[in-house]
mmCIF file of C-alpha atoms in Angstrom:
data_model
loop_
_atom_site.group_PDB
_atom_site.id
_atom_site.type_symbol
_atom_site.label_atom_id
_atom_site.label_comp_id
_atom_site.label_asym_id
_atom_site.label_seq_id
_atom_site.Cartn_x
_atom_site.Cartn_y
_atom_site.Cartn_z
ATOM 1 C CA SER A 633 0.477 1.333 -14.828
ATOM 2 C CA LEU A 634 2.304 0.930 -11.763
ATOM 3 C CA LYS A 635 0.984 -0.695 -9.014
ATOM 4 C CA ASN A 636 1.356 -0.291 -4.958
ATOM 5 C CA GLU A 637 0.926 -2.561 -1.680
ATOM 6 C CA ARG A 638 1.666 -1.386 2.078
ATOM 7 C CA TYR A 639 1.890 -3.633 4.150
ATOM 8 C CA TYR A 640 1.484 -3.015 7.611
ATOM 9 C CA PHE A 641 2.041 -3.918 11.648
ATOM 10 C CA GLY A 642 0.880 -2.222 14.083
ATOM 11 C CA SER A 643 1.786 -3.976 17.222
ATOM 12 C CA LEU A 644 5.650 -5.001 16.286
ATOM 13 C CA SER A 645 8.409 -2.158 18.075
ATOM 14 C CA SER A 646 10.276 -2.066 14.218
ATOM 15 C CA ASP A 647 10.623 -3.181 10.520
ATOM 16 C CA ASN A 648 6.367 -3.427 10.869
ATOM 17 C CA SER A 649 6.268 -2.169 7.201
ATOM 18 C CA PHE A 650 6.447 -3.402 3.992
ATOM 19 C CA TYR A 651 6.071 -1.468 0.452
ATOM 20 C CA PHE A 652 5.910 -3.338 -2.512
ATOM 21 C CA SER A 653 5.738 -1.119 -5.868
ATOM 22 C CA ASP A 654 5.769 -2.423 -9.862
ATOM 23 C CA LEU A 655 5.971 -0.046 -12.736
ATOM 24 C CA GLU A 656 5.157 -1.490 -16.256
ATOM 25 C CA MET A 657 4.983 0.752 -19.270
ATOM 26 C CA ARG A 658 3.396 -0.221 -23.011
ATOM 27 C CA TYR A 659 4.870 1.510 -26.617
ATOM 28 C CA LYS A 660 2.810 1.014 -29.425
ATOM 29 C CA ALA A 661 5.599 2.180 -32.344
ATOM 30 C CA ILE A 662 4.795 1.304 -35.106
ATOM 31 C CA PRO A 663 0.531 0.105 -34.305
ATOM 32 C CA LYS A 664 -0.046 -3.518 -35.066
ATOM 33 C CA LYS A 665 3.657 -3.905 -36.083
ATOM 34 C CA LEU A 666 5.661 -3.030 -32.944
ATOM 35 C CA THR A 667 4.679 -2.911 -29.638
ATOM 36 C CA LEU A 668 7.735 -2.242 -26.899
ATOM 37 C CA HIS A 669 7.264 -3.908 -23.000
ATOM 38 C CA PHE A 670 9.191 -2.301 -19.892
ATOM 39 C CA LEU A 671 8.655 -4.020 -16.504
ATOM 40 C CA ALA A 672 9.965 -2.367 -13.589
ATOM 41 C CA ALA A 673 9.496 -4.784 -10.477
ATOM 42 C CA ASN A 674 10.190 -4.690 -6.650
ATOM 43 C CA ILE A 675 11.171 -1.249 -7.727
ATOM 44 C CA TRP A 676 11.449 -0.790 -3.743
ATOM 45 C CA ASP A 677 14.208 -3.578 -3.205
ATOM 46 C CA THR A 678 12.510 -4.494 -0.869
ATOM 47 C CA ASP A 679 14.508 -8.574 0.319
ATOM 48 C CA THR A 680 12.326 -9.921 3.223
ATOM 49 C CA PHE A 681 8.155 -9.660 4.259
ATOM 50 C CA ARG A 682 7.149 -11.059 7.621
ATOM 51 C CA ASN A 683 4.241 -12.075 8.476
ATOM 52 C CA TYR A 684 3.280 -12.270 12.227
ATOM 53 C CA THR A 685 1.251 -13.980 13.500
ATOM 54 C CA ILE A 686 -0.700 -13.579 16.863
ATOM 55 C CA ASN A 687 -3.361 -16.171 18.817
ATOM 56 C CA GLU A 688 -5.086 -16.077 22.298
ATOM 57 C CA THR A 689 -2.226 -19.522 21.998
ATOM 58 C CA GLY A 690 0.798 -18.016 21.300
ATOM 59 C CA PHE A 691 2.630 -16.184 18.448
ATOM 60 C CA ALA A 692 4.638 -17.081 14.933
ATOM 61 C CA SER A 693 6.267 -15.503 12.787
ATOM 62 C CA SER A 694 7.457 -16.006 8.970
ATOM 63 C CA ASN A 695 10.319 -14.793 7.003
ATOM 64 C CA PHE A 696 10.112 -14.813 3.053
ATOM 65 C CA ARG A 697 12.782 -13.680 0.994
ATOM 66 C CA LEU A 698 11.547 -12.208 -2.317
ATOM 67 C CA LEU A 699 13.284 -11.601 -5.623
ATOM 68 C CA PRO A 700 15.655 -8.852 -5.703
ATOM 69 C CA ARG A 701 14.672 -5.577 -7.673
ATOM 70 C CA TYR A 702 14.488 -6.607 -11.558
ATOM 71 C CA PHE A 703 13.494 -4.738 -15.168
ATOM 72 C CA PHE A 704 12.431 -6.367 -18.315
ATOM 73 C CA LEU A 705 12.470 -5.346 -21.577
ATOM 74 C CA LYS A 706 10.337 -7.184 -24.324
ATOM 75 C CA VAL A 707 9.487 -6.130 -27.802
ATOM 76 C CA ASP A 708 6.345 -8.296 -29.849
ATOM 77 C CA TYR A 709 6.310 -7.625 -34.009
ATOM 78 C CA ARG A 710 3.999 -9.494 -35.704
ATOM 79 C CA PHE A 711 4.997 -9.907 -39.342
#
C-alpha cells in the first residue's frame, strides 16, 4: 500500500508544500508459514516540517526535524 500526504501553506512565499509518502508491501511466500514485509518510509526524504500559525495577535512558526528516508525488511516465520 502507498500512503501519501501533502501539506500546503498558500500564504508563504517559499517552501510552502510538504510531501510525505510511505510504501508498505507484504508477500506471503508460504501461506500460514512465511511472510515477507517491506517498508520504505519518508520516500521523498523530507528533512524538516514547518508549521505556521497566524492569528490576530501574531505569527508563530514551529520547525520539526524528521527521520531521514529508511527501508525496513521483516520476515515472519511460523513453526
